[in-house]
Amino acid sequence: MKQLIINPGSTSTKIAVFEDEKSIFEKTLRHSNEELGVYAKVADQFEFRKNLILEALKENNIAAESLNAVVGRGGLLKPIEGGTYLVNDELVEDLKASKMGEHASNLGGLIARSIAEEVNIPAFIVDPVVVDEIEDVARISGHPNFERISIWHALNQKAVARRAASEKFNKKYEDMNFVVAHLGGGISVGAHRKGKAIDVNNALNGEGPFSPERSGTLPAEQLVKTCFSGQYTEQEIKKMIVGKGGLSALLGTNNAKEVSDRAASGDEKAELIYKAMAYQIAKAIGEYAVVLDGDVDAILITGGIAYDKEFVKIIENKVKFIAEVIAYPGEDELLALAEGGLRVLNKEEEAKQYK
């Protein structure tokens, strides 16, 4: 089965063609600020990005007629359960309207559907960030005006969990219990029970461990005082939480490798912050192990920071009493998207309908 995979980012569009689970073509189409600056909204970039994809396929002698499906990165949609979704009219309408927020990933499903329709094949999205499988008890906060929200690295967490279940345990994801920690620009830690992420921190909007760019959970009263101090605008506060928080605020860099190198070379402050981030991640893993009643088959560490073996070791030393720790460095989103589409094409699961 041959699939075109489309993963739009803020300044690039990554594409690939997979033959079953093997990549036979990959390319990153980069977009300058000047090119994107002429578009008022992300949705307006649709034709520009689609045409670049079609040109890249043509240059590499890949005919759309040779494809069995097109899979796009899932965007900001209504909360849905995990899985592979057919890009239907309702899904397209919500992506175009950007009701849940404007992001480059919204273009994934739109472009996939457009290309697929021209050659009469299906278009899919897989495990978008809005996947919501958390149990009702996990939604409750300490005040009725606030409810915990599920926004996380669903695509990579679920792909890694499926991989570990198959490769390490010769079982299905739906038969396993994992705590999965995705360590990237944002950090999400999820409790996966029998194929569902029943609790996970909101990795985008300020919950859980701090990360290279996000502040994570902050002391509430101090945050309130800061909001009403008159020193910051609402936008500046939001940037403090997402974008310019975490390592960026504490050490002036969002590069975790740089922090690791500084710590190793004797920078005591960098070492303390480096250990504090690992400490908070380990605490969160313990928290989500409790969600699973301690019944944890393995703890999976993934994302770009997982390449740092010393950092993973700090976490492992604190949580190995819970379960075996297995590292899956990086996040192979293109493969994860291809695997999601392939499960449907191979009739291992049925494509879900977005409503």
Coordinates of C-alpha atoms in Angstrom, one line a residue:
M1 CA 0.0 0.0 0.0
K2 CA 1.4 3.4 -1.0
Q3 CA 0.5 6.5 0.9
L4 CA 1.4 10.2 0.7
I5 CA 2.0 11.7 4.1
I6 CA 1.6 15.5 4.8
N7 CA 2.8 17.2 8.0
P8 CA 2.5 21.0 7.8
G9 CA 4.5 23.0 10.4
S10 CA 4.6 26.8 10.9
T11 CA 7.5 27.4 8.5
S12 CA 7.7 24.1 6.6
T13 CA 5.7 21.2 5.2
K14 CA 7.2 17.7 5.6
I15 CA 6.0 15.2 3.1
A16 CA 6.8 11.5 2.5
V17 CA 5.6 8.6 0.4
F18 CA 5.5 5.3 2.2
E19 CA 5.2 1.8 0.7
D20 CA 3.6 0.0 3.6
E21 CA 5.9 1.0 6.5
K22 CA 8.9 1.9 4.4
S23 CA 9.6 5.4 3.4
I24 CA 10.5 5.6 -0.3
F25 CA 10.6 9.4 -0.6
E26 CA 10.8 12.3 2.0
K27 CA 11.3 16.0 1.6
T28 CA 10.9 19.1 3.8
L29 CA 9.5 22.0 1.9
R30 CA 10.6 25.2 3.7
H31 CA 8.6 28.4 3.6
S32 CA 10.2 31.8 4.2
N33 CA 8.6 34.5 6.3
E34 CA 8.3 36.6 3.1
E35 CA 6.4 33.8 1.3
L36 CA 4.0 33.2 4.2
G37 CA 3.7 36.9 5.1
V38 CA 1.4 37.6 2.2
Y39 CA -1.3 35.4 3.7
A40 CA -3.6 36.9 6.4
K41 CA -4.5 33.5 7.9
V42 CA -3.0 30.1 7.9
A43 CA -6.0 28.7 6.0
D44 CA -5.1 31.1 3.1
Q45 CA -1.9 29.2 2.6
F46 CA -3.8 26.1 1.3
E47 CA -3.2 26.5 -2.4
F48 CA 0.4 27.7 -2.0
R49 CA 1.4 24.6 0.1
K50 CA -0.7 22.2 -2.0
N51 CA 1.0 23.3 -5.2
L52 CA 4.5 22.9 -3.7
I53 CA 3.6 19.3 -2.7
L54 CA 2.3 18.5 -6.2
E55 CA 5.4 20.0 -7.7
A56 CA 7.7 17.9 -5.4
L57 CA 5.8 14.7 -6.4
K58 CA 6.1 15.5 -10.1
E59 CA 9.8 16.2 -9.8
N60 CA 10.3 12.8 -8.3
N61 CA 8.1 11.0 -10.7
I62 CA 5.5 10.0 -8.1
A63 CA 2.0 10.0 -9.7
A64 CA -1.0 10.7 -7.5
E65 CA -2.7 7.8 -9.3
S66 CA -0.2 5.4 -7.8
L67 CA -1.3 6.2 -4.3
N68 CA -3.8 4.2 -2.1
A69 CA -4.4 7.0 0.4
V70 CA -3.3 10.4 1.6
V71 CA -2.7 11.0 5.3
G72 CA -2.5 14.5 6.8
R73 CA -1.5 15.7 10.2
G74 CA -4.6 16.2 12.4
G75 CA -5.3 19.8 13.3
L76 CA -7.2 21.6 16.1
L77 CA -10.6 20.0 16.1
K78 CA -13.3 19.2 18.6
P79 CA -12.2 16.7 21.3
I80 CA -12.3 13.2 19.8
E81 CA -11.0 9.7 20.8
G82 CA -7.8 8.4 19.3
G83 CA -7.6 6.7 16.0
T84 CA -7.5 7.2 12.2
Y85 CA -10.3 9.4 10.9
L86 CA -11.7 9.7 7.4
V87 CA -11.5 13.3 6.3
N88 CA -15.2 13.9 5.8
D89 CA -17.2 17.1 5.1
E90 CA -17.7 17.8 8.8
L91 CA -14.0 17.5 9.5
V92 CA -13.1 19.8 6.6
E93 CA -15.7 22.4 7.7
D94 CA -14.2 22.6 11.2
L95 CA -10.6 22.8 9.9
K96 CA -11.6 25.6 7.6
A97 CA -13.4 27.5 10.2
S98 CA -10.5 27.1 12.7
K99 CA -13.2 27.2 15.5
M100 CA -10.8 25.5 18.0
G101 CA -7.8 27.6 17.0
E102 CA -5.6 28.5 14.0
H103 CA -2.5 26.3 13.4
A104 CA -0.5 25.1 10.4
S105 CA -1.5 21.5 11.2
N106 CA -5.1 22.4 10.2
L107 CA -3.9 22.4 6.6
G108 CA -2.9 18.7 6.8
G109 CA -6.4 17.3 6.5
L110 CA -7.5 19.9 4.0
I111 CA -4.6 19.3 1.6
A112 CA -4.9 15.5 2.0
R113 CA -8.6 15.6 1.1
S114 CA -8.0 17.8 -1.9
I115 CA -5.3 15.7 -3.4
A116 CA -7.1 12.4 -2.6
E117 CA -10.4 13.6 -4.2
E118 CA -8.7 14.2 -7.5
V119 CA -7.7 10.5 -7.8
N120 CA -10.7 9.0 -5.9
I121 CA -8.8 7.6 -2.9
P122 CA -9.4 8.2 0.9
A123 CA -7.8 10.9 3.0
F124 CA -7.2 10.4 6.7
I125 CA -5.9 12.1 9.8
V126 CA -4.4 10.3 12.7
D127 CA -4.4 11.0 16.5
P128 CA -4.5 14.8 16.5
V129 CA -3.4 16.9 19.6
V130 CA -7.1 17.2 20.6
V131 CA -7.5 13.4 21.3
D132 CA -9.6 13.3 24.5
E133 CA -10.0 9.9 26.2
I134 CA -9.5 11.1 29.8
E135 CA -12.0 9.8 32.4
D136 CA -14.6 12.1 33.9
V137 CA -12.9 12.0 37.3
A138 CA -9.8 13.4 35.7
R139 CA -11.6 16.4 34.3
I140 CA -12.5 17.9 37.6
S141 CA -10.5 20.8 38.9
G142 CA -10.9 22.6 42.2
H143 CA -13.5 25.1 40.9
P144 CA -16.6 24.8 38.7
N145 CA -15.3 27.6 36.4
F146 CA -12.3 25.5 35.4
E147 CA -12.1 22.1 33.7
R148 CA -9.0 20.1 32.9
I149 CA -8.5 19.9 29.1
S150 CA -6.7 17.3 27.0
I151 CA -4.2 18.8 24.5
W152 CA -1.0 16.7 24.2
H153 CA 1.4 14.8 21.9
A154 CA -1.2 12.1 21.0
L155 CA 0.3 11.1 17.7
N156 CA 3.8 10.3 19.1
Q157 CA 2.7 8.9 22.4
K158 CA 0.3 6.5 20.9
A159 CA 2.7 5.4 18.1
V160 CA 5.4 4.7 20.7
A161 CA 3.0 2.8 22.9
R162 CA 1.9 0.6 19.9
R163 CA 5.5 0.0 19.0
A164 CA 6.5 -1.0 22.6
A165 CA 3.5 -3.3 22.9
S166 CA 4.4 -5.1 19.7
E167 CA 8.2 -5.1 19.8
K168 CA 8.9 -5.5 23.5
F169 CA 5.9 -7.5 24.7
N170 CA 4.5 -9.1 21.5
K171 CA 1.1 -7.8 22.5
K172 CA -1.4 -5.2 21.3
Y173 CA -1.5 -1.6 22.6
E174 CA -5.1 -2.3 23.7
D175 CA -3.8 -5.1 26.1
M176 CA -1.1 -3.0 27.8
N177 CA -0.8 -0.3 30.5
F178 CA 1.9 2.4 29.9
V179 CA 3.0 5.7 31.3
V180 CA 4.4 7.6 28.3
A181 CA 6.4 10.9 28.6
H182 CA 7.0 12.9 25.5
L183 CA 9.9 15.3 26.0
G184 CA 10.1 18.0 23.4
G185 CA 9.5 21.8 23.2
G186 CA 6.5 20.9 25.3
I187 CA 6.3 18.0 27.7
S188 CA 3.2 15.7 28.1
V189 CA 2.9 12.7 30.4
G190 CA 0.0 10.3 29.9
A191 CA -1.5 7.3 31.6
H192 CA -2.4 4.7 28.9
R193 CA -4.8 2.0 30.0
K194 CA -5.7 -0.7 27.4
G195 CA -5.4 1.6 24.4
K196 CA -6.9 4.8 25.9
A197 CA -5.0 7.7 27.4
I198 CA -7.2 8.0 30.5
D199 CA -5.4 11.0 31.9
V200 CA -2.7 13.4 30.5
N201 CA -1.5 16.9 31.3
N202 CA -2.5 19.8 29.1
A203 CA 1.0 20.2 27.5
L204 CA 0.1 23.4 25.6
N205 CA -1.7 25.7 28.0
G206 CA 0.2 25.5 31.2
E207 CA 0.0 22.2 33.1
G208 CA 2.6 19.6 34.1
P209 CA 6.4 19.8 34.1
F210 CA 8.2 22.8 32.7
S211 CA 9.9 22.3 29.3
P212 CA 12.3 24.1 27.0
E213 CA 9.6 26.7 26.1
R214 CA 6.7 26.2 28.5
S215 CA 6.4 27.1 32.2
G216 CA 4.2 24.2 33.2
T217 CA 2.2 24.4 36.4
L218 CA 2.9 27.6 38.2
P219 CA 2.1 28.7 41.8
A220 CA -1.5 30.0 41.3
E221 CA -1.5 32.9 43.7
Q222 CA 1.8 34.3 42.4
L223 CA 0.5 33.9 38.8
V224 CA -2.7 35.9 39.7
K225 CA -0.7 38.7 41.3
T226 CA 1.5 38.9 38.2
C227 CA -1.6 39.1 36.0
F228 CA -2.9 42.0 37.9
S229 CA 0.4 43.8 38.6
G230 CA 0.0 46.1 35.6
Q231 CA 3.5 45.2 34.4
Y232 CA 2.4 42.8 31.7
T233 CA -0.2 42.6 28.9
E234 CA -2.4 39.5 28.5
Q235 CA -0.3 38.5 25.5
E236 CA 2.9 38.8 27.5
I237 CA 1.5 36.6 30.3
K238 CA 0.5 34.0 27.7
K239 CA 4.0 34.1 26.2
M240 CA 5.4 33.7 29.7
I241 CA 3.4 30.4 30.0
V242 CA 3.9 29.1 26.4
G243 CA 6.8 30.2 24.2
K244 CA 9.1 32.1 26.5
G245 CA 8.7 30.0 29.7
G246 CA 10.7 27.0 31.0
L247 CA 14.4 26.8 30.0
S248 CA 13.9 29.8 27.8
A249 CA 13.0 32.0 30.8
L250 CA 15.3 30.3 33.3
L251 CA 18.4 30.1 31.2
G252 CA 17.9 32.2 28.1
T253 CA 17.8 29.3 25.7
N254 CA 15.2 26.7 24.5
N255 CA 17.9 24.3 23.5
A256 CA 18.0 21.4 25.9
K257 CA 21.2 20.1 24.4
E258 CA 22.9 23.4 25.2
V259 CA 21.7 23.3 28.8
S260 CA 23.0 19.7 29.1
D261 CA 26.4 20.8 27.7
R262 CA 26.5 23.8 30.1
A263 CA 25.7 21.6 33.0
A264 CA 28.4 19.1 32.1
S265 CA 31.0 21.9 31.7
G266 CA 30.4 23.1 35.3
D267 CA 27.7 25.7 35.0
E268 CA 26.0 25.2 38.4
K269 CA 22.8 27.0 37.6
A270 CA 22.3 25.1 34.3
E271 CA 22.9 21.9 36.2
L272 CA 20.3 22.7 38.8
I273 CA 17.7 23.7 36.2
Y274 CA 18.6 20.6 34.1
K275 CA 18.0 18.4 37.2
A276 CA 14.8 20.3 38.1
M277 CA 13.2 19.6 34.7
A278 CA 14.1 15.9 35.1
Y279 CA 12.8 16.0 38.7
Q280 CA 9.4 17.4 37.6
I281 CA 9.1 14.8 34.8
A282 CA 9.8 12.0 37.2
K283 CA 7.2 13.4 39.6
A284 CA 4.6 13.5 36.8
I285 CA 5.4 9.9 35.8
G286 CA 4.8 8.8 39.4
E287 CA 1.5 10.8 39.4
Y288 CA 0.3 9.0 36.3
A289 CA 1.4 5.6 37.6
V290 CA -1.0 6.2 40.5
V291 CA -3.8 6.8 37.9
L292 CA -3.1 3.3 36.7
D293 CA -3.2 2.0 40.3
G294 CA 0.5 1.1 40.0
D295 CA -0.3 -1.5 37.3
V296 CA 2.3 -0.3 34.8
D297 CA 3.8 -2.6 32.2
A298 CA 6.5 -0.1 31.2
I299 CA 7.4 3.6 31.3
L300 CA 8.2 5.0 27.8
I301 CA 10.3 8.1 27.3
T302 CA 10.2 9.7 23.8
G303 CA 10.7 13.0 22.0
G304 CA 13.8 14.9 21.1
I305 CA 15.2 15.3 24.6
A306 CA 15.1 11.5 25.0
Y307 CA 18.3 11.4 22.9
D308 CA 20.1 12.8 26.0
K309 CA 20.9 9.5 27.8
E310 CA 22.1 11.3 30.9
F311 CA 18.8 13.2 31.2
V312 CA 16.8 9.9 30.7
K313 CA 19.0 8.3 33.3
I314 CA 18.2 10.9 36.0
I315 CA 14.5 10.2 35.4
E316 CA 15.0 6.4 35.3
N317 CA 16.8 6.4 38.6
K318 CA 13.7 8.0 40.2
V319 CA 11.0 5.9 38.6
K320 CA 12.5 2.5 37.8
F321 CA 10.9 1.1 41.0
I322 CA 7.5 1.5 39.2
A323 CA 8.3 -0.3 36.0
E324 CA 11.0 -0.8 33.3
V325 CA 12.0 2.4 31.5
I326 CA 12.3 2.2 27.7
A327 CA 13.5 5.1 25.6
Y328 CA 12.3 5.8 22.1
P329 CA 14.3 9.0 21.2
G330 CA 12.8 11.4 18.7
E331 CA 9.3 11.6 17.2
D332 CA 8.9 10.0 13.8
E333 CA 5.6 11.7 13.0
L334 CA 5.7 10.8 9.3
L335 CA 5.9 7.1 10.1
A336 CA 3.3 7.4 12.8
L337 CA 0.9 8.9 10.3
A338 CA 1.7 6.2 7.8
E339 CA 1.1 3.5 10.3
G340 CA -2.3 5.0 11.2
G341 CA -3.4 5.0 7.5
L342 CA -2.0 1.5 6.9
R343 CA -4.0 0.0 9.8
V344 CA -7.2 1.1 8.0
L345 CA -6.0 0.1 4.5
N346 CA -5.0 -3.3 5.8
K347 CA -8.4 -3.6 7.5
E348 CA -6.8 -4.0 11.0
E349 CA -9.1 -1.3 12.2
E350 CA -12.0 0.7 10.7
A351 CA -11.6 4.4 9.9
K352 CA -13.6 6.6 12.4
Q353 CA -16.1 9.2 11.4
Y354 CA -15.8 12.8 12.7
K355 CA -19.1 14.3 13.8

